[in-house]
């Protein structure tokens, strides 16, 4: 294991080498990697643009977990294998090109992990959430409209976010700044979370988000009124 770790090139070195290649060289490299039966499914999923709902993607991810780890009570003998499986799924998510699918797969991965019980799993969940941060936030920002963001809120309403609380808070920040339609739904979600689950650290941030939402709603109301007057 030590020999493989020392010999393996870092992600930074790989990125530097890839940036030197021309487009056709990159295409040839990717096609060559796709010939590997283990890599092909991962490469193919990175270009997945199918219109699957959050429910479908979450169900598929949980099935992949249960096929590999049918028992939800993990022990030390299965922990390394579980970590490797999760790391591979994180890599899958990070290379997904379509923003909507990247967001759905990222959230599904965290929820797939949440079914399992082990004393060290909370730390692993935290690390996984941190690894997924850039993929999830860039996806939220890149969505063309608020329909998927509202779908995400529906998912968040039905799950326990305690073991990825920081990511959950950052998601709410992104939604607050990006959403235009459905601000009332977001405001209700944050207010409910404040009353039932938020800790002292989160309260201050969530209160600030509510003030931002209120300003956006007032601005939208003024813009609508101004539009009505202009039409008349």
C-alpha positions as a Python dict, from the first residue, in 0.01 Angstrom:
ca = {
    (1, 'X'): (0, 0, 0),
    (2, 'X'): (285, 237, 87),
    (3, 'X'): (464, 157, -240),
    (4, 'X'): (149, 231, -442),
    (5, 'X'): (91, 555, -254),
    (6, 'X'): (448, 678, -309),
    (7, 'X'): (456, 572, -673),
    (8, 'X'): (115, 711, -768),
    (9, 'X'): (120, 1058, -929),
    (10, 'X'): (-69, 1332, -752),
    (11, 'X'): (-392, 1475, -894),
    (12, 'X'): (-209, 1803, -950),
    (13, 'X'): (61, 1638, -1162),
    (14, 'X'): (-199, 1452, -1367),
    (15, 'X'): (-390, 1776, -1427),
    (16, 'X'): (-71, 1950, -1541),
    (17, 'X'): (7, 1671, -1787),
    (18, 'X'): (-348, 1665, -1925),
    (19, 'X'): (-346, 2042, -1980),
    (20, 'X'): (-48, 1998, -2215),
    (21, 'X'): (-242, 1765, -2447),
    (22, 'X'): (-432, 1873, -2755),
    (23, 'X'): (-802, 1795, -2796),
    (24, 'X'): (-754, 1487, -3017),
    (25, 'X'): (-494, 1351, -2778),
    (26, 'X'): (-739, 1386, -2490),
    (27, 'X'): (-1011, 1216, -2693),
    (28, 'X'): (-778, 927, -2777),
    (29, 'X'): (-675, 896, -2412),
    (30, 'X'): (-1036, 887, -2295),
    (31, 'X'): (-1139, 633, -2560),
    (32, 'X'): (-844, 417, -2459),
    (33, 'X'): (-945, 428, -2092),
    (34, 'X'): (-1303, 343, -2189),
    (35, 'X'): (-1178, 8, -2318),
    (36, 'X'): (-1116, -91, -1957),
    (37, 'X'): (-1435, -277, -1847),
    (38, 'X'): (-1404, -133, -1496),
    (39, 'X'): (-1359, 225, -1613),
    (40, 'X'): (-1615, 229, -1894),
    (41, 'X'): (-1927, 247, -1672),
    (42, 'X'): (-1777, 536, -1476),
    (43, 'X'): (-1683, 727, -1792),
    (44, 'X'): (-2025, 661, -1945),
    (45, 'X'): (-2204, 787, -1633),
    (46, 'X'): (-2006, 1111, -1647),
    (47, 'X'): (-2191, 1200, -1968),
    (48, 'X'): (-2533, 1093, -1843),
    (49, 'X'): (-2797, 1355, -1928),
    (50, 'X'): (-3104, 1138, -1875),
    (51, 'X'): (-3397, 1313, -1710),
    (52, 'X'): (-3411, 1115, -1388),
    (53, 'X'): (-3576, 1253, -1077),
    (54, 'X'): (-3400, 1283, -743),
    (55, 'X'): (-3605, 984, -625),
    (56, 'X'): (-3483, 766, -911),
    (57, 'X'): (-3117, 864, -871),
    (58, 'X'): (-3128, 813, -493),
    (59, 'X'): (-3294, 474, -537),
    (60, 'X'): (-3025, 366, -787),
    (61, 'X'): (-2743, 484, -560),
    (62, 'X'): (-2888, 303, -256),
    (63, 'X'): (-2922, -13, -467),
    (64, 'X'): (-2553, 10, -562),
    (65, 'X'): (-2464, 39, -192),
    (66, 'X'): (-2688, -251, -88),
    (67, 'X'): (-2554, -476, -368),
    (68, 'X'): (-2202, -422, -233),
    (69, 'X'): (-2286, -398, 139),
    (70, 'X'): (-2616, -578, 210),
    (71, 'X'): (-2574, -547, 588),
    (72, 'X'): (-2620, -194, 724),
    (73, 'X'): (-2421, -266, 1043),
    (74, 'X'): (-2057, -220, 936),
    (75, 'X'): (-1753, -348, 1127),
    (76, 'X'): (-1378, -296, 1106),
    (77, 'X'): (-1336, -577, 853),
    (78, 'X'): (-1561, -402, 599),
    (79, 'X'): (-1463, -42, 672),
    (80, 'X'): (-1169, -23, 427),
    (81, 'X'): (-1379, -173, 149),
    (82, 'X'): (-1661, 70, 226),
    (83, 'X'): (-1419, 365, 217),
    (84, 'X'): (-1281, 252, -120),
    (85, 'X'): (-1632, 214, -259),
    (86, 'X'): (-1730, 563, -141),
    (87, 'X'): (-1409, 717, -279),
    (88, 'X'): (-1482, 563, -619),
    (89, 'X'): (-1837, 701, -614),
    (90, 'X'): (-1702, 1048, -524),
    (91, 'X'): (-1473, 1030, -827),
    (92, 'X'): (-1776, 934, -1038),
    (93, 'X'): (-1968, 1240, -921),
    (94, 'X'): (-1681, 1483, -973),
    (95, 'X'): (-1650, 1404, -1344),
    (96, 'X'): (-2021, 1420, -1432),
    (97, 'X'): (-2059, 1689, -1698),
    (98, 'X'): (-2432, 1761, -1668),
    (99, 'X'): (-2497, 1994, -1372),
    (100, 'X'): (-2836, 1847, -1286),
    (101, 'X'): (-2709, 1490, -1278),
    (102, 'X'): (-2396, 1593, -1086),
    (103, 'X'): (-2613, 1752, -817),
    (104, 'X'): (-2849, 1455, -795),
    (105, 'X'): (-2571, 1198, -783),
    (106, 'X'): (-2381, 1398, -520),
    (107, 'X'): (-2682, 1419, -289),
    (108, 'X'): (-2769, 1055, -359),
    (109, 'X'): (-2419, 946, -259),
    (110, 'X'): (-2443, 1117, 80),
    (111, 'X'): (-2786, 965, 140),
    (112, 'X'): (-2660, 622, 32),
    (113, 'X'): (-2394, 640, 302),
    (114, 'X'): (-2646, 754, 564),
    (115, 'X'): (-2815, 411, 570),
    (116, 'X'): (-2510, 254, 732),
    (117, 'X'): (-2410, 248, 1095),
    (118, 'X'): (-2054, 249, 1227),
    (119, 'X'): (-1878, 456, 1492),
    (120, 'X'): (-1629, 608, 1245),
    (121, 'X'): (-1887, 668, 973),
    (122, 'X'): (-1975, 1022, 1084),
    (123, 'X'): (-1617, 1136, 1018),
    (124, 'X'): (-1619, 959, 681),
    (125, 'X'): (-1950, 1128, 595),
    (126, 'X'): (-1801, 1466, 684),
    (127, 'X'): (-1496, 1406, 466),
    (128, 'X'): (-1714, 1286, 178),
    (129, 'X'): (-1935, 1594, 207),
    (130, 'X'): (-1626, 1816, 193),
    (131, 'X'): (-1502, 1632, -117),
    (132, 'X'): (-1839, 1685, -286),
    (133, 'X'): (-1868, 2055, -194),
    (134, 'X'): (-1738, 2203, -522),
    (135, 'X'): (-1932, 1959, -741),
    (136, 'X'): (-2261, 2026, -565),
    (137, 'X'): (-2227, 2405, -542),
    (138, 'X'): (-2117, 2445, -903),
    (139, 'X'): (-2414, 2233, -1006),
    (140, 'X'): (-2661, 2445, -805),
    (141, 'X'): (-2520, 2761, -962),
    (142, 'X'): (-2533, 2618, -1317),
    (143, 'X'): (-2895, 2499, -1315),
    (144, 'X'): (-3098, 2681, -1583),
    (145, 'X'): (-3406, 2728, -1363),
    (146, 'X'): (-3535, 2669, -1012),
    (147, 'X'): (-3734, 2350, -1074),
    (148, 'X'): (-3447, 2119, -972),
    (149, 'X'): (-3358, 2344, -678),
    (150, 'X'): (-3716, 2309, -553),
    (151, 'X'): (-3689, 1933, -604),
    (152, 'X'): (-3373, 1940, -392),
    (153, 'X'): (-3562, 2118, -114),
    (154, 'X'): (-3822, 1841, -118),
    (155, 'X'): (-3543, 1587, -70),
    (156, 'X'): (-3389, 1784, 217),
    (157, 'X'): (-3726, 1797, 393),
    (158, 'X'): (-3739, 1418, 414),
    (159, 'X'): (-3384, 1332, 529),
    (160, 'X'): (-3163, 1371, 835),
    (161, 'X'): (-2874, 1611, 768),
    (162, 'X'): (-2696, 1600, 1104),
    (163, 'X'): (-2386, 1413, 976),
    (164, 'X'): (-2335, 1657, 686),
    (165, 'X'): (-2459, 1970, 860),
    (166, 'X'): (-2191, 2201, 717),
    (167, 'X'): (-2268, 2096, 360),
    (168, 'X'): (-2639, 2131, 430),
    (169, 'X'): (-2585, 2487, 550),
    (170, 'X'): (-2375, 2572, 243),
    (171, 'X'): (-2646, 2429, 18),
    (172, 'X'): (-2901, 2659, 180),
    (173, 'X'): (-2666, 2953, 120),
    (174, 'X'): (-2633, 2863, -249),
    (175, 'X'): (-3009, 2822, -286),
    (176, 'X'): (-3069, 3159, -118),
    (177, 'X'): (-2844, 3343, -361),
    (178, 'X'): (-2944, 3151, -676),
    (179, 'X'): (-3320, 3099, -645),
    (180, 'X'): (-3571, 3341, -795),
    (181, 'X'): (-3887, 3133, -807),
    (182, 'X'): (-4003, 2949, -499),
    (183, 'X'): (-3839, 3178, -245),
    (184, 'X'): (-4143, 3130, -22),
    (185, 'X'): (-4075, 2753, -20),
    (186, 'X'): (-3710, 2812, 74),
    (187, 'X'): (-3808, 3059, 345),
    (188, 'X'): (-4055, 2811, 497),
    (189, 'X'): (-3793, 2536, 491),
    (190, 'X'): (-3535, 2753, 669),
    (191, 'X'): (-3788, 2873, 927),
    (192, 'X'): (-3892, 2515, 1002),
    (193, 'X'): (-3530, 2404, 1029),
    (194, 'X'): (-3458, 2692, 1266),
    (195, 'X'): (-3741, 2588, 1495),
    (196, 'X'): (-3668, 2216, 1503),
    (197, 'X'): (-3305, 2124, 1431),
    (198, 'X'): (-3068, 2420, 1397),
    (199, 'X'): (-2787, 2454, 1651),
    (200, 'X'): (-2639, 2780, 1784),
    (201, 'X'): (-2380, 2798, 1506),
    (202, 'X'): (-2644, 2764, 1236),
    (203, 'X'): (-2898, 3006, 1384),
    (204, 'X'): (-2695, 3318, 1307),
    (205, 'X'): (-2632, 3211, 947),
    (206, 'X'): (-2993, 3105, 887),
    (207, 'X'): (-3126, 3433, 1027),
    (208, 'X'): (-2900, 3617, 780),
    (209, 'X'): (-3031, 3403, 495),
    (210, 'X'): (-3389, 3484, 591),
    (211, 'X'): (-3309, 3855, 578),
    (212, 'X'): (-3161, 3811, 229),
    (213, 'X'): (-3471, 3624, 114),
    (214, 'X'): (-3692, 3899, 255),
    (215, 'X'): (-3498, 4164, 62),
    (216, 'X'): (-3522, 3961, -258),
    (217, 'X'): (-3897, 3917, -213),
    (218, 'X'): (-3945, 4290, -151),
    (219, 'X'): (-3737, 4369, -460),
    (220, 'X'): (-3941, 4125, -671),
    (221, 'X'): (-4265, 4274, -540),
    (222, 'X'): (-4153, 4628, -625),
    (223, 'X'): (-4042, 4514, -970),
    (224, 'X'): (-4381, 4348, -1029),
    (225, 'X'): (-4571, 4658, -917),
    (226, 'X'): (-4351, 4877, -1137),
    (227, 'X'): (-4421, 4643, -1430),
    (228, 'X'): (-4795, 4664, -1377),
    (229, 'X'): (-4780, 5046, -1371),
    (230, 'X'): (-4573, 5053, -1690),
    (231, 'X'): (-4818, 4820, -1862),
    (232, 'X'): (-5106, 5045, -1771),
}
